[in-house]
Amino acid sequence: MLNLLVLTILFSTPLVLAAMGGYTSERGGVINIGLEGMMLMAACVGALASARYGPVGELVGGILAATVMSLLHWLMTQVYHIDHVISGMALNAVAAGGTNFLYLKLGDPAHGSGLPHLPITFFCISAIVVPFAIWIYSRHTRGGLRLLAVGSDPDKARLMGIQPVRVRFFGLLCTGVLTGLAGVELVAYTGVFTDNMTSGRGYIALAALILGGWRPVPALIACVAFGFFSALRLQLQGTPLFGAQLPSQLWAALPYLVTIIALAGLIGRNRTPAGLGKP
Amino acid sequence: MSFAVRMRGITKRFGSVTALDRVDLDVEQGIIHAIVGENGAGKTTLMRVLYGALNSDEGSLEVEGKPVKFGTSREAIQAGVGMVSQHYGIIPELTCLQNLILGAEGGPILRNRAAEERANALATKMGFEFDWQADASSLSPAGAQKLEILKLLWREARVMILDEPTAMLSPADAGALFESLDSLARDGATILLVTHRLPEVLEHCRTVTVLRAGKRIDEKAVAGTNGSELAQLIVGGALEASTHTAPFRPGAPVLEVSNLSVKGDRGEMALKGVGFQLRSGEILGIAGVDGSGQRELFESIAGLTKTVEGSIVLEGKSVDALSPSDRIAGGMRLIPEDRHAQGVVEEWSLNENAALGLQRLSPFARGATIDGSARHEMASKIAERFDTKHGGLNLPMSSLSGGNQQRFVAARSLCLDPRLVLAFQPARGLDIKGTLSVYEGIREVCRNGAAALVVSFDLDELLEQCDRVVAMNHGRMHEPPADRSKDRDTIGRLMVGAE
């Protein structure tokens, strides 16, 4: 039972951080399916930096890498007006191929698993603090209000003297930092970088954000629910259920199935930011 | 004499069209100055130049004696110029308070309590009342208008531009608005009022500038002019009086509504047991303060809202179970309230918009496809009917000014032999001539056997144009007694629920 709780927290942590990264981008009106790529890049660069500069280097390197990716997304969508989905897909493709290449070239096989890293508790605590901090930020600060305004109607916001491009720059800066944290957590937890180690967590985080109606605390709950089902799968896999032995693939599919069902059926009223994808 | 605004030789061209041709404007400080003119005369364009939302090609601008040049609205706001545009700048997803302070938050940390106090102080001064934490989407048009005015005060604007502020307001709300504008002007604010309602100009403004076809025609002190002189200056010739005099001879019932109850957006009963009959040849006007249930009545007859109980019968056949498109096939036509959201697709061409909603009817439909040439022909007929000014039927709807879009939407509803015309503020944003011609168009289809239901917040317009006027109040319909069926006071009292 305690094991299940610990696993739930561990599995939820990167999702929460990535989902919050998605929040600061999408509430400003920038569609961001590049969360996956940003996390993966952060994991790779974090692992490389860790081998050389230790745990703090890992954190800084990972965050920098994700931030560069994120600001690239800002540049493409806001300055060059490339379609947001296409830009995000491009980032994911770059990260998938690029991390593989980087790690082959620069990685040190002697290290094996056991890279130096910050304590996992650090990441878990940030995952708890960040959603509430973001909630307070969006309700009680000028930046938060402008982020929501720009995400809802960039044209009207412009009439009130606000520059959407600037607001979105800061939004995507936060996205970079948070997805960076999420990526570094993955490496810290496993102690090693492996190819495509995010395995869709960026997309799941985005789904959780949507499921939470683009609100930080409900998104946090959605992430924890997903983490719980992933943990449950690990606990119950292999044990017979009602006398029948379920194939392991079915267990592996469980968290995703739950996400799909929740996405399809449980979203109440439409809370999509009205300005999503608008210039 | 100190001038709050001096504009000299303002010229603005859009492509080959000269929207403003060397326009001068002088506005004294501390008065209400009206800008009048027909649709497309350049009123809004001139004001957008003053607000920095458009850059003029030529000309100079002085605000409070200082020469200025506004590249963006941000600079205009900083110089103390504020504008409420015809389509409000309220973001529905934010709360009223958030909308109020957006762009002028006064520091990186929001002090919601202090902001609410100041907001309440401003609101009380103007005699308004707001639930600041409520979503702005819950505001009525009158409420949104009030919030816009408070936004100007919040930013301490000293020159306030209001573009058609009373277009959506009931007479009572409009009266209240002018009271607040008067008090603002007394406190030293300068108010520029874009309007085409001449009574407003004569009653509330000190001076007036007349624009026609992008040129400044004249500037007058209101005390030294009168309605007919202004009307002549605006259209550049004598106006014909309204021709509607023939008494109507109602025929068979076209629309029978009985005991209709409908729930509103927030689940409250917005329509309570409404029943009436509309006969062939008749134009029925629905008067009432905004939010009295007109919207729900309109939408339930059109088939856009579910009814709780009651029945709607169109030409002897119950339409309760019919979809909106079946009702359209049965001869129902709409002039919707909000042309942007419900009337046109702005990115589509005029051609495409001509068939919007009517695409299943002949001559548009050809099997499962649309007959392009028939549509083109119909589009040009629609554009001609009320003299819609456009640059080509293939251009997007968004290239038309608001008034011209309204003409197009109204004309579309009158084509293809309508049986019942549902019109919600059919003359919204139209000038005198446009208003008269739209009502004349409705009158004409009614002479051919159709019937029309007109909702408007302008009681005078209804009294002048409709055969019969009923009032709505809190979801109920009240018919004035037969001997006072067109009595303004009687209906005005019914509108506010005092019988």
mmCIF file of C-alpha atoms in Angstrom, chain A residues 27-257:
data_model
loop_
_atom_site.group_PDB
_atom_site.id
_atom_site.type_symbol
_atom_site.label_atom_id
_atom_site.label_comp_id
_atom_site.label_asym_id
_atom_site.label_seq_id
_atom_site.Cartn_x
_atom_site.Cartn_y
_atom_site.Cartn_z
ATOM 1 C CA ARG A 27 -3.190 29.832 -21.421
ATOM 2 C CA GLY A 28 -1.309 32.469 -23.368
ATOM 3 C CA GLY A 29 -2.775 31.064 -26.574
ATOM 4 C CA VAL A 30 0.198 29.034 -27.816
ATOM 5 C CA ILE A 31 -0.698 25.422 -28.610
ATOM 6 C CA ASN A 32 2.134 23.308 -27.293
ATOM 7 C CA ILE A 33 2.444 19.696 -28.313
ATOM 8 C CA GLY A 34 6.211 20.118 -28.117
ATOM 9 C CA LEU A 35 6.243 19.386 -24.370
ATOM 10 C CA GLU A 36 7.461 15.875 -25.158
ATOM 11 C CA GLY A 37 10.429 17.117 -27.165
ATOM 12 C CA MET A 38 11.360 19.734 -24.591
ATOM 13 C CA MET A 39 11.380 17.123 -21.815
ATOM 14 C CA LEU A 40 13.418 14.697 -23.856
ATOM 15 C CA MET A 41 16.006 17.325 -24.740
ATOM 16 C CA ALA A 42 16.240 18.355 -21.099
ATOM 17 C CA ALA A 43 16.754 14.732 -20.051
ATOM 18 C CA CYS A 44 19.538 14.200 -22.566
ATOM 19 C CA VAL A 45 21.440 17.429 -21.928
ATOM 20 C CA GLY A 46 20.856 16.995 -18.201
ATOM 21 C CA ALA A 47 22.421 13.531 -18.274
ATOM 22 C CA LEU A 48 25.405 14.785 -20.260
ATOM 23 C CA ALA A 49 25.936 17.727 -17.914
ATOM 24 C CA SER A 50 25.539 15.546 -14.876
ATOM 25 C CA ALA A 51 28.455 13.356 -15.880
ATOM 26 C CA ARG A 52 30.666 16.413 -16.130
ATOM 27 C CA TYR A 53 29.420 18.987 -13.659
ATOM 28 C CA GLY A 54 27.457 17.006 -11.084
ATOM 29 C CA PRO A 55 23.862 17.328 -9.929
ATOM 30 C CA VAL A 56 23.563 21.134 -10.151
ATOM 31 C CA GLY A 57 25.032 21.053 -13.627
ATOM 32 C CA GLU A 58 22.407 18.500 -14.533
ATOM 33 C CA LEU A 59 19.609 20.770 -13.360
ATOM 34 C CA VAL A 60 20.971 23.883 -15.050
ATOM 35 C CA GLY A 61 21.851 22.105 -18.278
ATOM 36 C CA GLY A 62 18.474 20.425 -18.564
ATOM 37 C CA ILE A 63 16.539 23.606 -17.920
ATOM 38 C CA LEU A 64 18.647 25.557 -20.396
ATOM 39 C CA ALA A 65 18.121 22.933 -23.086
ATOM 40 C CA ALA A 66 14.337 22.894 -22.624
ATOM 41 C CA THR A 67 14.242 26.682 -22.542
ATOM 42 C CA VAL A 68 16.090 26.925 -25.828
ATOM 43 C CA MET A 69 13.571 24.517 -27.362
ATOM 44 C CA SER A 70 10.672 26.446 -25.879
ATOM 45 C CA LEU A 71 11.892 29.818 -27.101
ATOM 46 C CA LEU A 72 12.409 28.257 -30.504
ATOM 47 C CA HIS A 73 8.701 27.439 -30.391
ATOM 48 C CA TRP A 74 7.973 31.069 -29.501
ATOM 49 C CA LEU A 75 10.144 32.283 -32.375
ATOM 50 C CA MET A 76 8.463 30.002 -34.898
ATOM 51 C CA THR A 77 4.868 30.602 -33.809
ATOM 52 C CA GLN A 78 4.983 34.265 -32.795
ATOM 53 C CA VAL A 79 7.617 35.832 -35.010
ATOM 54 C CA TYR A 80 7.399 33.651 -38.113
ATOM 55 C CA HIS A 81 3.738 32.700 -37.643
ATOM 56 C CA ILE A 82 4.226 29.013 -38.325
ATOM 57 C CA ASP A 83 1.270 26.836 -37.377
ATOM 58 C CA HIS A 84 1.571 25.940 -33.704
ATOM 59 C CA VAL A 85 0.982 22.217 -34.164
ATOM 60 C CA ILE A 86 3.540 21.945 -36.942
ATOM 61 C CA SER A 87 6.140 23.807 -34.914
ATOM 62 C CA GLY A 88 5.494 21.522 -31.946
ATOM 63 C CA MET A 89 5.775 18.413 -34.079
ATOM 64 C CA ALA A 90 9.052 19.711 -35.499
ATOM 65 C CA LEU A 91 10.442 20.184 -31.991
ATOM 66 C CA ASN A 92 9.456 16.632 -31.063
ATOM 67 C CA ALA A 93 11.136 15.257 -34.168
ATOM 68 C CA VAL A 94 14.292 17.265 -33.538
ATOM 69 C CA ALA A 95 14.411 16.059 -29.953
ATOM 70 C CA ALA A 96 13.827 12.395 -30.850
ATOM 71 C CA GLY A 97 16.634 12.304 -33.399
ATOM 72 C CA GLY A 98 18.883 14.890 -31.789
ATOM 73 C CA THR A 99 19.079 13.345 -28.331
ATOM 74 C CA ASN A 100 19.943 9.969 -29.785
ATOM 75 C CA PHE A 101 22.760 11.542 -31.778
ATOM 76 C CA LEU A 102 24.032 13.733 -28.945
ATOM 77 C CA TYR A 103 24.175 10.915 -26.450
ATOM 78 C CA LEU A 104 25.990 8.605 -28.848
ATOM 79 C CA LYS A 105 28.563 11.278 -29.616
ATOM 80 C CA LEU A 106 29.057 12.854 -26.208
ATOM 81 C CA GLY A 107 27.782 10.315 -23.733
ATOM 82 C CA ASP A 108 30.260 8.467 -21.559
ATOM 83 C CA PRO A 109 29.379 4.743 -21.527
ATOM 84 C CA ALA A 110 31.662 4.194 -18.532
ATOM 85 C CA HIS A 111 29.181 5.946 -16.282
ATOM 86 C CA GLY A 112 26.459 3.405 -16.861
ATOM 87 C CA SER A 113 23.580 3.953 -14.517
ATOM 88 C CA GLY A 114 24.181 5.971 -11.425
ATOM 89 C CA LEU A 115 24.662 9.510 -12.650
ATOM 90 C CA PRO A 116 24.933 12.008 -9.800
ATOM 91 C CA HIS A 117 21.614 13.735 -9.246
ATOM 92 C CA LEU A 118 19.604 15.940 -6.899
ATOM 93 C CA PRO A 119 17.382 14.124 -4.397
ATOM 94 C CA ILE A 120 14.103 13.007 -5.951
ATOM 95 C CA THR A 121 12.245 14.704 -3.093
ATOM 96 C CA PHE A 122 13.325 18.042 -4.569
ATOM 97 C CA PHE A 123 11.383 17.300 -7.725
ATOM 98 C CA CYS A 124 8.388 15.883 -5.867
ATOM 99 C CA ILE A 125 8.143 18.974 -3.711
ATOM 100 C CA SER A 126 8.375 21.271 -6.744
ATOM 101 C CA ALA A 127 5.586 19.278 -8.364
ATOM 102 C CA ILE A 128 3.395 20.022 -5.374
ATOM 103 C CA VAL A 129 4.398 23.668 -5.023
ATOM 104 C CA VAL A 130 4.369 24.700 -8.687
ATOM 105 C CA PRO A 131 0.640 24.180 -9.448
ATOM 106 C CA PHE A 132 -0.402 26.252 -6.455
ATOM 107 C CA ALA A 133 2.195 28.893 -7.243
ATOM 108 C CA ILE A 134 0.855 29.089 -10.789
ATOM 109 C CA TRP A 135 -2.685 29.270 -9.494
ATOM 110 C CA ILE A 136 -1.762 32.227 -7.324
ATOM 111 C CA TYR A 137 0.253 33.780 -10.136
ATOM 112 C CA SER A 138 -2.632 33.710 -12.576
ATOM 113 C CA ARG A 139 -5.101 35.130 -10.088
ATOM 114 C CA HIS A 140 -3.047 37.698 -8.290
ATOM 115 C CA THR A 141 -0.434 39.129 -10.587
ATOM 116 C CA ARG A 142 -0.410 41.454 -13.558
ATOM 117 C CA GLY A 143 1.544 38.921 -15.604
ATOM 118 C CA GLY A 144 -1.000 36.214 -14.866
ATOM 119 C CA LEU A 145 -3.938 38.397 -15.802
ATOM 120 C CA ARG A 146 -2.295 39.440 -19.047
ATOM 121 C CA LEU A 147 -1.457 35.816 -19.852
ATOM 122 C CA LEU A 148 -5.130 34.836 -19.494
ATOM 123 C CA ALA A 149 -6.303 37.895 -21.446
ATOM 124 C CA VAL A 150 -3.954 37.204 -24.332
ATOM 125 C CA GLY A 151 -4.980 33.556 -24.379
ATOM 126 C CA SER A 152 -8.651 34.475 -24.463
ATOM 127 C CA ASP A 153 -8.645 37.227 -27.047
ATOM 128 C CA PRO A 154 -5.337 38.603 -28.334
ATOM 129 C CA ASP A 155 -7.047 41.284 -30.437
ATOM 130 C CA LYS A 156 -9.013 42.798 -27.599
ATOM 131 C CA ALA A 157 -5.955 42.553 -25.359
ATOM 132 C CA ARG A 158 -4.015 44.493 -27.992
ATOM 133 C CA LEU A 159 -6.675 47.225 -27.897
ATOM 134 C CA MET A 160 -6.018 47.525 -24.178
ATOM 135 C CA GLY A 161 -2.377 48.234 -24.908
ATOM 136 C CA ILE A 162 -1.005 44.740 -24.260
ATOM 137 C CA GLN A 163 1.532 43.111 -26.532
ATOM 138 C CA PRO A 164 0.646 39.421 -26.933
ATOM 139 C CA VAL A 165 4.069 38.558 -28.372
ATOM 140 C CA ARG A 166 5.793 39.766 -25.221
ATOM 141 C CA VAL A 167 3.369 38.105 -22.856
ATOM 142 C CA ARG A 168 3.797 34.824 -24.700
ATOM 143 C CA PHE A 169 7.578 35.112 -24.529
ATOM 144 C CA PHE A 170 7.431 35.008 -20.745
ATOM 145 C CA GLY A 171 4.855 32.227 -20.870
ATOM 146 C CA LEU A 172 7.121 30.074 -22.994
ATOM 147 C CA LEU A 173 10.115 30.925 -20.827
ATOM 148 C CA CYS A 174 8.230 29.352 -17.912
ATOM 149 C CA THR A 175 7.324 26.408 -20.124
ATOM 150 C CA GLY A 176 11.018 25.872 -20.764
ATOM 151 C CA VAL A 177 11.945 25.920 -17.090
ATOM 152 C CA LEU A 178 9.137 23.571 -16.072
ATOM 153 C CA THR A 179 9.557 21.024 -18.865
ATOM 154 C CA GLY A 180 13.286 21.202 -18.120
ATOM 155 C CA LEU A 181 12.614 20.235 -14.515
ATOM 156 C CA ALA A 182 10.382 17.405 -15.707
ATOM 157 C CA GLY A 183 13.046 16.053 -18.050
ATOM 158 C CA VAL A 184 15.802 16.230 -15.450
ATOM 159 C CA GLU A 185 13.579 14.390 -12.990
ATOM 160 C CA LEU A 186 13.343 11.442 -15.358
ATOM 161 C CA VAL A 187 17.125 11.141 -15.554
ATOM 162 C CA ALA A 188 17.512 11.685 -11.834
ATOM 163 C CA TYR A 189 15.032 8.916 -11.098
ATOM 164 C CA THR A 190 16.515 6.282 -13.418
ATOM 165 C CA GLY A 191 20.105 7.478 -13.141
ATOM 166 C CA VAL A 192 20.667 7.038 -16.848
ATOM 167 C CA PHE A 193 19.551 8.529 -20.163
ATOM 168 C CA THR A 194 17.933 6.110 -22.534
ATOM 169 C CA ASP A 195 16.667 6.704 -26.027
ATOM 170 C CA ASN A 196 13.124 8.131 -26.092
ATOM 171 C CA MET A 197 12.925 7.854 -22.320
ATOM 172 C CA THR A 198 9.993 10.271 -22.028
ATOM 173 C CA SER A 199 7.859 7.699 -23.886
ATOM 174 C CA GLY A 200 4.859 9.961 -24.427
ATOM 175 C CA ARG A 201 4.798 11.647 -21.031
ATOM 176 C CA GLY A 202 4.661 15.059 -22.719
ATOM 177 C CA TYR A 203 1.481 14.089 -24.523
ATOM 178 C CA ILE A 204 -0.037 12.621 -21.379
ATOM 179 C CA ALA A 205 0.769 15.852 -19.539
ATOM 180 C CA LEU A 206 -0.980 17.804 -22.269
ATOM 181 C CA ALA A 207 -3.976 15.479 -22.013
ATOM 182 C CA ALA A 208 -4.045 16.016 -18.251
ATOM 183 C CA LEU A 209 -3.962 19.766 -18.798
ATOM 184 C CA ILE A 210 -6.945 19.520 -21.141
ATOM 185 C CA LEU A 211 -8.707 17.145 -18.764
ATOM 186 C CA GLY A 212 -8.206 19.683 -15.996
ATOM 187 C CA GLY A 213 -9.852 22.326 -18.148
ATOM 188 C CA TRP A 214 -6.627 24.328 -18.443
ATOM 189 C CA ARG A 215 -6.709 25.019 -14.697
ATOM 190 C CA PRO A 216 -3.612 24.276 -12.607
ATOM 191 C CA VAL A 217 -5.047 22.394 -9.654
ATOM 192 C CA PRO A 218 -7.493 20.178 -11.595
ATOM 193 C CA ALA A 219 -4.632 19.443 -14.017
ATOM 194 C CA LEU A 220 -2.526 18.417 -11.017
ATOM 195 C CA ILE A 221 -5.267 16.019 -9.962
ATOM 196 C CA ALA A 222 -5.495 14.597 -13.466
ATOM 197 C CA CYS A 223 -1.735 13.970 -13.471
ATOM 198 C CA VAL A 224 -1.883 12.241 -10.106
ATOM 199 C CA ALA A 225 -4.748 10.057 -11.343
ATOM 200 C CA PHE A 226 -2.644 9.000 -14.284
ATOM 201 C CA GLY A 227 0.313 8.367 -12.012
ATOM 202 C CA PHE A 228 -1.916 6.277 -9.778
ATOM 203 C CA PHE A 229 -3.055 4.036 -12.624
ATOM 204 C CA SER A 230 0.518 3.612 -13.800
ATOM 205 C CA ALA A 231 1.491 2.592 -10.256
ATOM 206 C CA LEU A 232 -1.495 0.294 -9.987
ATOM 207 C CA ARG A 233 -0.475 -1.378 -13.195
ATOM 208 C CA LEU A 234 2.994 -2.065 -11.805
ATOM 209 C CA GLN A 235 1.537 -3.459 -8.596
ATOM 210 C CA LEU A 236 -1.127 -5.675 -10.084
ATOM 211 C CA GLN A 237 0.618 -6.775 -13.262
ATOM 212 C CA GLY A 238 0.942 -10.526 -13.262
ATOM 213 C CA THR A 239 -1.488 -11.112 -10.403
ATOM 214 C CA PRO A 240 -4.631 -12.897 -11.534
ATOM 215 C CA LEU A 241 -7.781 -10.809 -11.497
ATOM 216 C CA PHE A 242 -11.064 -12.644 -10.755
ATOM 217 C CA GLY A 243 -9.231 -15.868 -11.419
ATOM 218 C CA ALA A 244 -8.100 -14.860 -14.907
ATOM 219 C CA GLN A 245 -4.559 -14.015 -15.942
ATOM 220 C CA LEU A 246 -4.676 -10.749 -17.842
ATOM 221 C CA PRO A 247 -2.029 -10.206 -20.515
ATOM 222 C CA SER A 248 0.628 -7.693 -19.500
ATOM 223 C CA GLN A 249 -0.110 -5.568 -22.567
ATOM 224 C CA LEU A 250 -3.567 -4.926 -21.178
ATOM 225 C CA TRP A 251 -2.081 -3.731 -17.927
ATOM 226 C CA ALA A 252 0.340 -1.538 -19.821
ATOM 227 C CA ALA A 253 -2.573 0.015 -21.669
ATOM 228 C CA LEU A 254 -4.520 0.768 -18.488
ATOM 229 C CA PRO A 255 -3.300 4.335 -17.770
ATOM 230 C CA TYR A 256 -3.773 5.329 -21.388
ATOM 231 C CA LEU A 257 -7.229 3.789 -21.550
#
